[in-house]
Short mmCIF file of C-alpha atoms in Angstrom, two decimals:
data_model
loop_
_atom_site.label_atom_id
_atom_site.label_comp_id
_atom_site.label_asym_id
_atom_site.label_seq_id
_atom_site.Cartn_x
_atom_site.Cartn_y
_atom_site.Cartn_z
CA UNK A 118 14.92 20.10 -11.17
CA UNK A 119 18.04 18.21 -12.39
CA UNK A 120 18.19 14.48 -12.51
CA UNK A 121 18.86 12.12 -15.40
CA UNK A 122 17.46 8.75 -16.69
CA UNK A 123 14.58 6.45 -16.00
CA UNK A 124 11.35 6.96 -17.67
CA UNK A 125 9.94 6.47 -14.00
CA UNK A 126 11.08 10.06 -13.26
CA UNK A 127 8.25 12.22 -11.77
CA UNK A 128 7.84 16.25 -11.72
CA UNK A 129 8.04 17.80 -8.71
CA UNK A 130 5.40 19.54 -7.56
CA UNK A 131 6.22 23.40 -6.58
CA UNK A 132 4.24 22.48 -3.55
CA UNK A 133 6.40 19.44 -2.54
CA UNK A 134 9.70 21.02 -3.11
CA UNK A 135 8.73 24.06 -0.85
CA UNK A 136 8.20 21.75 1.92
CA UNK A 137 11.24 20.12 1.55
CA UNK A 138 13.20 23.38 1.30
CA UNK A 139 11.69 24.50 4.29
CA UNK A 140 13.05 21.55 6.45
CA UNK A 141 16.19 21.58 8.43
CA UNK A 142 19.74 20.10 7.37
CA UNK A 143 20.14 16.86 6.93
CA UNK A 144 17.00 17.06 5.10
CA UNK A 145 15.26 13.44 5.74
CA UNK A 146 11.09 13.23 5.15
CA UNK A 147 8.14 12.01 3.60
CA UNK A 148 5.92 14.69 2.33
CA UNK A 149 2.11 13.25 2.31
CA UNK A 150 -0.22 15.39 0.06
CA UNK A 151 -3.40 13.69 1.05
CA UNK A 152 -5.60 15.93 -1.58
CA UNK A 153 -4.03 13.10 -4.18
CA UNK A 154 -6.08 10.35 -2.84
CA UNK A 155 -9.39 12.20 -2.65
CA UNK A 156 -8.39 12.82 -6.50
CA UNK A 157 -7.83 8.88 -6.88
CA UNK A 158 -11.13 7.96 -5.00
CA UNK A 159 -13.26 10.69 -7.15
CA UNK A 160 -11.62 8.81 -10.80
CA UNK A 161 -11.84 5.18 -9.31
CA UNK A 162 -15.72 5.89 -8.61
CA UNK A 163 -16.21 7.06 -12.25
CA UNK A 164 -14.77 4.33 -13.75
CA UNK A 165 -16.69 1.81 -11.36
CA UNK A 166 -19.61 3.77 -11.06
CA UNK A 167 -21.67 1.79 -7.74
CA UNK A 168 -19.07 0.00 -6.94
CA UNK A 169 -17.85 0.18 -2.96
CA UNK A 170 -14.46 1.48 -2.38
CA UNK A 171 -12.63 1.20 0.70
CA UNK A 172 -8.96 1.85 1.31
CA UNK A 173 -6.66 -0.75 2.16
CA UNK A 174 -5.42 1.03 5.22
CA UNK A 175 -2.15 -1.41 4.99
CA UNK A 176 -0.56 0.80 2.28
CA UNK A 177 -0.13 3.73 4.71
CA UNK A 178 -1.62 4.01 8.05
CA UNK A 179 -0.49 7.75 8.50
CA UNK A 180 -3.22 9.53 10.10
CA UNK A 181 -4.03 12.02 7.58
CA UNK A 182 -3.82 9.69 5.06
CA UNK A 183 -6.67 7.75 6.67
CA UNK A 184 -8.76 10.09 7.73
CA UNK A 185 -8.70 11.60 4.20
CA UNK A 186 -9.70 8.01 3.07
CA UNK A 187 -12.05 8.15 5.50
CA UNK A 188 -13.85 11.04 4.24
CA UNK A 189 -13.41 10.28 0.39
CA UNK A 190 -13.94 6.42 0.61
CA UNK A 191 -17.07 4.40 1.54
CA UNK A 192 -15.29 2.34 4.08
CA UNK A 193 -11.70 1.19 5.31
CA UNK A 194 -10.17 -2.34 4.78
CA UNK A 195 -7.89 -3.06 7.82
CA UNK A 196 -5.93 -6.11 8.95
CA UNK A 197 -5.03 -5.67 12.43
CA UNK A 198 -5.99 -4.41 15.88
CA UNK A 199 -3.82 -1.69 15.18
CA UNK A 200 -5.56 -0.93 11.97
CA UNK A 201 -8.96 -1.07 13.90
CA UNK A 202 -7.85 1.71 16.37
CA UNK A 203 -7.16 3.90 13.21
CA UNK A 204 -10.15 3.32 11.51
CA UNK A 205 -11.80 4.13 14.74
CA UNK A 206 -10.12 7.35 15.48
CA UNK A 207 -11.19 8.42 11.43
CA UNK A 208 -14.54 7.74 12.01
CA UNK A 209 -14.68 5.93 9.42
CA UNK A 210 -18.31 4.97 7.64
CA UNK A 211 -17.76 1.19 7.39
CA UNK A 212 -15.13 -0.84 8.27
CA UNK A 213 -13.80 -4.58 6.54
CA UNK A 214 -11.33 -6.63 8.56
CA UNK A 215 -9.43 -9.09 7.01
CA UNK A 216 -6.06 -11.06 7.67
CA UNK A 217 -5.04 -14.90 8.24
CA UNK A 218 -3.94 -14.37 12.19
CA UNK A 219 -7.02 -12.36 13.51
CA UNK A 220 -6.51 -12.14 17.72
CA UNK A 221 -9.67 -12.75 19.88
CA UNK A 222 -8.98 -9.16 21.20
CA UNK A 223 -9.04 -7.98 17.85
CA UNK A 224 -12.26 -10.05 16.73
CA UNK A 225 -14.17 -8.19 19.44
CA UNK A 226 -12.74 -5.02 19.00
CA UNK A 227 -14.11 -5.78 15.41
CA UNK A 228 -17.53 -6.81 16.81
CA UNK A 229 -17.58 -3.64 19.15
CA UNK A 230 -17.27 -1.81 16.23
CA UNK A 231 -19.86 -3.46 13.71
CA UNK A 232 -17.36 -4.45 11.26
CA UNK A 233 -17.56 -6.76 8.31
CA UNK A 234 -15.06 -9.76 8.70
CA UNK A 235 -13.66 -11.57 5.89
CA UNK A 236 -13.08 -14.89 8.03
CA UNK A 237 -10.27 -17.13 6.82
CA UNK A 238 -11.00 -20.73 8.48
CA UNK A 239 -13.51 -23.02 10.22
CA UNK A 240 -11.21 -22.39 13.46
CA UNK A 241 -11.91 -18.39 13.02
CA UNK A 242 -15.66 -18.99 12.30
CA UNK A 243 -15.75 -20.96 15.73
CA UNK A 244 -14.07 -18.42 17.75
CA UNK A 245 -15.89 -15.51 15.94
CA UNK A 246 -19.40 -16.73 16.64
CA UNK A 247 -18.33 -17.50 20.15
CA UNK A 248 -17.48 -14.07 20.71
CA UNK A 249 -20.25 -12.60 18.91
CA UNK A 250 -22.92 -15.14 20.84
CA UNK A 251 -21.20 -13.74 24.37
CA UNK A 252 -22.01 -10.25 23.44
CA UNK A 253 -25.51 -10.67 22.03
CA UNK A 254 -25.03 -9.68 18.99
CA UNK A 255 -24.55 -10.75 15.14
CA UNK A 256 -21.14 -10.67 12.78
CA UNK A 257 -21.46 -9.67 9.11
CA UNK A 258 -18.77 -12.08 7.61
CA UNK A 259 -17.45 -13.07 4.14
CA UNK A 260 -15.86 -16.25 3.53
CA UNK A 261 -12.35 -15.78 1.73
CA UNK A 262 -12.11 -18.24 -0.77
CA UNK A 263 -8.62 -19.50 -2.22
CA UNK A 264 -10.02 -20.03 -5.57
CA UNK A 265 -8.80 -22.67 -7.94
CA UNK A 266 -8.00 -20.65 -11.01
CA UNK A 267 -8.00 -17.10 -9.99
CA UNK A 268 -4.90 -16.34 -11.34
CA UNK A 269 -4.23 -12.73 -12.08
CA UNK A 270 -0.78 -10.87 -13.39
CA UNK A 271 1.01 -9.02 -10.47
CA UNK A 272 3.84 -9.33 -7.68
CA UNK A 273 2.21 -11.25 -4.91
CA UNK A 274 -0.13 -13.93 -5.97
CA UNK A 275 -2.73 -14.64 -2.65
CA UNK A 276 -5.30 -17.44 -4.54
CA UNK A 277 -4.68 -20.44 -7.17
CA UNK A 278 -1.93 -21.38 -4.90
CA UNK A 279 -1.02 -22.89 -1.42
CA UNK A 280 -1.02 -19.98 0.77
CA UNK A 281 -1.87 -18.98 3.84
CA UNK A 282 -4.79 -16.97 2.90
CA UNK A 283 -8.86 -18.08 2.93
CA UNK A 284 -10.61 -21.28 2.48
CA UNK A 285 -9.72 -24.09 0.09
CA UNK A 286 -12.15 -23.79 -2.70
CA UNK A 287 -12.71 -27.43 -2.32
CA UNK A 288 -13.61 -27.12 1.34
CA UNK A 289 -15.99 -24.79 0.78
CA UNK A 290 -19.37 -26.67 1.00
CA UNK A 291 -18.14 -27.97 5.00
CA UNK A 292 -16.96 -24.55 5.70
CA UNK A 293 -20.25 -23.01 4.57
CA UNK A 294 -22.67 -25.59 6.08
CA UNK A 295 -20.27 -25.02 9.72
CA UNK A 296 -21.15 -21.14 9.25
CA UNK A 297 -24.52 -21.73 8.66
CA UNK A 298 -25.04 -23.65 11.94
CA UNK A 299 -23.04 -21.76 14.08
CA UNK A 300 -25.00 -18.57 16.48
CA UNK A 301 -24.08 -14.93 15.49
CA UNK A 302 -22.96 -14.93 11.87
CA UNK A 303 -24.48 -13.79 9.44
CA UNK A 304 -22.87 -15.11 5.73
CA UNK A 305 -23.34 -12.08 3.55
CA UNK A 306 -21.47 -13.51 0.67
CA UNK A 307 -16.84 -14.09 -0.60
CA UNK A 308 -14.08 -12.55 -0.06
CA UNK A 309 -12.00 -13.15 -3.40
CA UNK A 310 -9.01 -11.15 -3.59
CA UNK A 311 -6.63 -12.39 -5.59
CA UNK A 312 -3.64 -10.60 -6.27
CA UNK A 313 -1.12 -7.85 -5.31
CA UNK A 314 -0.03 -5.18 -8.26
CA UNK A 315 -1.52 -5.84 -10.85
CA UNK A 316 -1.02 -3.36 -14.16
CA UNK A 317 -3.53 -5.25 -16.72
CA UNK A 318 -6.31 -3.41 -16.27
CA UNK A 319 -8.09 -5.51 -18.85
CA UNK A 320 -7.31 -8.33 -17.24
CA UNK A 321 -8.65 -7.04 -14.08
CA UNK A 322 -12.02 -6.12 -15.50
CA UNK A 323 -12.39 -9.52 -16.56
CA UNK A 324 -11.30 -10.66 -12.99
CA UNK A 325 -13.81 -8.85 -11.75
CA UNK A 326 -16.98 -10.03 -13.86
CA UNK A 327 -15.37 -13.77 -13.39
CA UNK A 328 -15.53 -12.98 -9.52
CA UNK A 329 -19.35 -11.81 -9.48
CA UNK A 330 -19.91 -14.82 -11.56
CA UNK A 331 -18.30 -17.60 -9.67
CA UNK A 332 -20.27 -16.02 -6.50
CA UNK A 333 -23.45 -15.98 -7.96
CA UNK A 334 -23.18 -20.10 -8.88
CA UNK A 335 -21.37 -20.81 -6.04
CA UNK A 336 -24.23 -18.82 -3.81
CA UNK A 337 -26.85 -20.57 -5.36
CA UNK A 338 -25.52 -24.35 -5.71
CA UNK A 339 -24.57 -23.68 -1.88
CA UNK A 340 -27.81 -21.97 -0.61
CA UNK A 341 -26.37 -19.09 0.25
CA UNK A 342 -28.33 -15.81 -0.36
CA UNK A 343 -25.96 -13.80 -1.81
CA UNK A 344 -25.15 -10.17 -0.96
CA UNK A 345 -21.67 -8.85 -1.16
CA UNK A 346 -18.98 -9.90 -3.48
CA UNK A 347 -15.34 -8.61 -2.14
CA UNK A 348 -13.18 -8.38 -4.86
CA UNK A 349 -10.00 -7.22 -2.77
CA UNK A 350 -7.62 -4.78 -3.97
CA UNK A 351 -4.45 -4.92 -7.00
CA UNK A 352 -4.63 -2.61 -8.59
CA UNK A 353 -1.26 -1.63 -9.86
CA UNK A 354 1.78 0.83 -9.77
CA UNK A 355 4.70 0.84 -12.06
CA UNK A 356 7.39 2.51 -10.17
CA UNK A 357 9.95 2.33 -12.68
CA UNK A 358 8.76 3.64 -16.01
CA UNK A 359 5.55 5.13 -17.83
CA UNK A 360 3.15 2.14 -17.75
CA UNK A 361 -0.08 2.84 -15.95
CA UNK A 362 -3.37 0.84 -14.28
CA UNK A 363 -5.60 2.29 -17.42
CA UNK A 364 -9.17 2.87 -15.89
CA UNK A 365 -10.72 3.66 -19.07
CA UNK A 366 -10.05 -0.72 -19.48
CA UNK A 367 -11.88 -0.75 -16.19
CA UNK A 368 -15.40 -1.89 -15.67
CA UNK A 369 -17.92 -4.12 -14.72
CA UNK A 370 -21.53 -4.91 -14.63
CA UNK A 371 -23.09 -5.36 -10.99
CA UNK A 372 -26.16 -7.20 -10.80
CA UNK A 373 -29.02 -5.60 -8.99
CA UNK A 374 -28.77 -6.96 -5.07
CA UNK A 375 -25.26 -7.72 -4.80
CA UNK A 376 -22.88 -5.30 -3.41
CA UNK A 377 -19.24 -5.63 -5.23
CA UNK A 378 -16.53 -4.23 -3.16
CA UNK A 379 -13.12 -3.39 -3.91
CA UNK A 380 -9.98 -2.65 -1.37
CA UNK A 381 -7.25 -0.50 -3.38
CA UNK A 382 -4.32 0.41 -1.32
CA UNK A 383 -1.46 1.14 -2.86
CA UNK A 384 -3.17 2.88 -6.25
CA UNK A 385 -4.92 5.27 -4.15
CA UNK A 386 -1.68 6.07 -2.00
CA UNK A 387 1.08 5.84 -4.06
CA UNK A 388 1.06 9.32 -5.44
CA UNK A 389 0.37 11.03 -1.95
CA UNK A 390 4.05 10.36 -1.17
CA UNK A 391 7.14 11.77 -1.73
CA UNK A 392 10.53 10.71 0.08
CA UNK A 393 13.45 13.29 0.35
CA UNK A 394 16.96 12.02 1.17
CA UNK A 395 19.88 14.87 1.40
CA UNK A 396 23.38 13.49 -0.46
CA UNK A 397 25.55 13.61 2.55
CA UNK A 398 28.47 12.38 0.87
CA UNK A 399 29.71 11.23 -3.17
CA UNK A 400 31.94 8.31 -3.05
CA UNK A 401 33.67 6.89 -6.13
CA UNK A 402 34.83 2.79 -5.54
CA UNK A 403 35.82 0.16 -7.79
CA UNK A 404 33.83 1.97 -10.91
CA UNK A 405 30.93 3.45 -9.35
CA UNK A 406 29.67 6.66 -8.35
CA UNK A 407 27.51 6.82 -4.35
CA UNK A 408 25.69 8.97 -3.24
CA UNK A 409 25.05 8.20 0.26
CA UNK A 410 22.11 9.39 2.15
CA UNK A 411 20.25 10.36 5.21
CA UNK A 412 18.10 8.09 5.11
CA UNK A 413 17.54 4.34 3.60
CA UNK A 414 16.18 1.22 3.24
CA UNK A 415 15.34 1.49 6.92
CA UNK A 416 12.50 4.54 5.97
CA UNK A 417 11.68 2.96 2.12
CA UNK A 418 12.13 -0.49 1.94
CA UNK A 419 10.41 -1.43 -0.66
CA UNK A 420 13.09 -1.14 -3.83
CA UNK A 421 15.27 -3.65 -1.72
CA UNK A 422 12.84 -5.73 -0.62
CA UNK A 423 10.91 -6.22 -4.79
CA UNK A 424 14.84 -6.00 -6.16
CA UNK A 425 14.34 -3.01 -8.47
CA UNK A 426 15.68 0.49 -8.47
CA UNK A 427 13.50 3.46 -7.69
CA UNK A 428 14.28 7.12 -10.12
CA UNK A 429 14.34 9.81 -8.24
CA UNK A 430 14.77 13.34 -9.11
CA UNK A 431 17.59 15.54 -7.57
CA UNK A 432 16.25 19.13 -5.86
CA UNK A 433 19.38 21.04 -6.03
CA UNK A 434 20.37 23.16 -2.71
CA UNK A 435 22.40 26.48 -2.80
CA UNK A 436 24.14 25.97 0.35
CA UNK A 437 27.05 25.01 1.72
CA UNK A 438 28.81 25.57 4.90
CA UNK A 439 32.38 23.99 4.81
CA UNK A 440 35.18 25.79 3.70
CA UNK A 441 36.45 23.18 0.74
CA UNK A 442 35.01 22.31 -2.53
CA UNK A 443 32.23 21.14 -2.55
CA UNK A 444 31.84 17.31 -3.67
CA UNK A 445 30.23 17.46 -7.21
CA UNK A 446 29.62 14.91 -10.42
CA UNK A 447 28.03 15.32 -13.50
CA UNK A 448 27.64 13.00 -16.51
CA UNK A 449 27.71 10.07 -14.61
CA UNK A 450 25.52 7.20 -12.84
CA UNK A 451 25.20 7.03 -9.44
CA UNK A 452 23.91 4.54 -6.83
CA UNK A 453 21.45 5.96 -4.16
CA UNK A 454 22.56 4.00 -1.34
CA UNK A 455 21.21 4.83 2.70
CA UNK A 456 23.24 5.13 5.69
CA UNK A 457 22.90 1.77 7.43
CA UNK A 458 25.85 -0.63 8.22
CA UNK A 459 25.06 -3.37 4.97
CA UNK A 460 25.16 -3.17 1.69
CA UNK A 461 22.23 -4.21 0.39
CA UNK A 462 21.03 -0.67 1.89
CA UNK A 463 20.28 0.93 -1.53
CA UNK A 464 17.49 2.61 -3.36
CA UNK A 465 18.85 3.43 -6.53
CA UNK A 466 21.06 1.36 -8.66
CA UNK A 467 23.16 3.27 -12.04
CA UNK A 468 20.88 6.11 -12.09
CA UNK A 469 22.32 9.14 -14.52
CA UNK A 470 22.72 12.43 -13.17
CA UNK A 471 23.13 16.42 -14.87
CA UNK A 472 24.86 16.97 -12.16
CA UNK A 473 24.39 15.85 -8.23
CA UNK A 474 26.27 17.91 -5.44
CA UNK A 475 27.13 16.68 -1.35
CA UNK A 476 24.18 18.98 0.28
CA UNK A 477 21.75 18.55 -2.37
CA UNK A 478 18.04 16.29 -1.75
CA UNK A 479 16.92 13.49 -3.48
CA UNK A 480 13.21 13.11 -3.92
CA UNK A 481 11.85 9.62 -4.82
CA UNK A 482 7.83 10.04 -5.92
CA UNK A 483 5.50 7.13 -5.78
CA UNK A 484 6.31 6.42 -1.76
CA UNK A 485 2.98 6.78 -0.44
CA UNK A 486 1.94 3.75 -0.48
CA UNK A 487 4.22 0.38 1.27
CA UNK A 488 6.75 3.17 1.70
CA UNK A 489 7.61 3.71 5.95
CA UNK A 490 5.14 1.52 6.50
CA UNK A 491 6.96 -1.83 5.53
CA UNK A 492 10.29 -0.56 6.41
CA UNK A 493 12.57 -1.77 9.50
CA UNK A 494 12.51 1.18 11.25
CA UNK A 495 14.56 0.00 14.36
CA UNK A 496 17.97 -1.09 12.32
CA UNK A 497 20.94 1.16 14.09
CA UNK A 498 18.52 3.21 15.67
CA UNK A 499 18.71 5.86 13.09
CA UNK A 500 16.23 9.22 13.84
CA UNK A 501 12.85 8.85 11.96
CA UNK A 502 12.25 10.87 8.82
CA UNK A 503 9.61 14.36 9.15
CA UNK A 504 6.70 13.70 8.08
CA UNK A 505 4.70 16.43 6.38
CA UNK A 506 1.52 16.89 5.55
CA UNK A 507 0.41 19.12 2.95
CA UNK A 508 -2.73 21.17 3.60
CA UNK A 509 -5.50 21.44 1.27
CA UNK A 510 -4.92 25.30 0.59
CA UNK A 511 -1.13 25.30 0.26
#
């Protein structure tokens, strides 16, 4: 494989770039290799030995990817109905909903399905227990807590701040004392995640022991029998260079009756995905090199939308139909920029290439996770990417 700069620069696998070079001109896909995140799961669990994993099924809702979470996890963390009907179809062993703007539809889809519910207000709690006292049965529910000082490092800070997420930490002994009085809820314990992307592993340990600490006070001084401390998810992903979420710096001590839980999402996925992109033209303006794609910010949003530039790697294909020279650089940096009608439609900023031809694919790694799934799909009504799923024996 050819391709140039950026520490952030993956290998191809043999197994990825066969797929790709099996797909039809103008090459445009995500390749999903869900054996990844049954790897991810197995080396999470025996870092946090005990510990309850379930995937955040917001970092990629593809069907194979969930069902392979599924199977490897011990539950799934969803945040909307639509999330519900996936974890559903997966069969999956337990399911957590979360999310600030939970639907009454969605609440007893959640009951139907014996669901945990991280509950973000005294409003939800009403409506929950309402439901849940209409059907005759009982809701397992954490509170989520918007802790005072819960600060972690990361892109998307959720607690220590106003947000919309969980209860006021100062509200906390109304909230609890409303839950308490209220038919069909049963308070199993807090919901404390805190951050989004978070690369201090350290840092995250220590998060984590703070977390099972704060509950157990918090659980006694409130009379709350405590049995499940959710942690969330955050753990992090450096798409642009070496850096790593070290789980040899993670761990944690559990005490004996208390269930800790953690929701990773986009560690787990991230390395399941690959994007490929085919160069369908090289354009040279005012000092810089393009190489324009099929594809865009409208299939992988997410360099755009953080403001950073994702490395690819360039597959290099043989063909070429048209009877002129074929468009070629070498030497030189080039922008990755997509097909839609704006300019801020790029994934790629100053990248250096060996050498990058019209007809060849670019493969960006690390897309498995917030990848199609945040993107704006509908923008010029572009045709979706393939999507291909790579089977265990390939």
């Amino acid at each position: 494989m050819s391709g140039g700069g950026g520490s952030g620069r993956a290998a191809v696998p043999e197994r990825v770039a066969a797929a790709v070079r099996g797909l039809a001109s103008p090459v445009c896909a995500y390749v999903y290799d869900p054996a990844v995140l049954a790897a991810r799961v197995a080396a999470l669990r025996a870092a946090l030995p005990g510990v309850t994993v379930c995937y955040a099924v917001k970092a990629n809702g593809h069907p194979a990817i969930v069902a392979a979470a599924a199977a490897a996890c011990d539950g799934l963390e969803v945040a909307s109905g639509g999330e519900l009907a996936l974890a559903e179809a997966a069969d999956a062993r337990r399911i957590v909903f979360g999310g600030p703007a939970k639907t009454d539809a969605e609440l007893a889809h959640a009951l139907r399905l014996g669901a945990t519910v991280n509950v973000e207000s005294p409003h939800e709690l009403r409506r929950l227990s309402l439901l849940a006292d209409r059907a005759g049965t009982t809701a397992t529910i954490t509170l989520r807590v918007n802790r005072a000082g819960a600060a972690l490092p990361g892109t998307h800070a959720m607690t220590g701040a106003p947000t919309p997420f969980g209860v006021d930490e100062a509200q906390l002994p109304e909230v609890v004392a409303l839950a308490r009085s209220l038919p069909g809820l049963d308070l199993a314990g807090w919901h404390l995640h805190a951050v989004s992307n978070n690369l201090d592993a350290a840092a995250h340990s220590a998060f984590l022991a703070e977390a099972l600490r704060w509950s157990a006070a918090t659980s006694k001084e409130l009379g709350v029998p405590l049995r499940t401390v959710n942690a969330g998810g955050g753990f992090g992903v450096d798409y642009t260079g070496g850096a790593a979420f070290p789980l040899d710096e993670l761990r944690v001590a559990v005490p004996e009756g208390v269930e800790l839980v953690v929701e990773p999402g986009r560690w787990l996925a991230a390395d399941t995905g690959w994007y490929a992109a085919e160069v369908l033209d090289l354009k040279h303006t005012h000092g810089r090199w393009f190489a324009v794609l099929r594809g865009g910010t409208h299939h992988f949003r997410l360099p755009a939308a953080w403001g950073y530039s994702h490395p690819f790697t360039v597959l290099p294909v043989e063909r070429w139909d048209y009877p002129w020279a074929r468009p070629e650089v070498g030497g030189v940096a080039v922008d990755a920029a997509g097909e839609l009608c704006t300019p801020r439609d790029v994934l790629t900023r100053g990248q250096e290439v060996d050498r990058l031809r019209a007809g060849d694919v670019l493969l960006f790694a690390r897309t498995g996770a917030y990848g199609w799934d945040i993107s704006h799909h509908g923008f010029l009504r572009h045709p979706q990417p393939d999507f291909v799923v790579l089977d265990r024996a390939e």
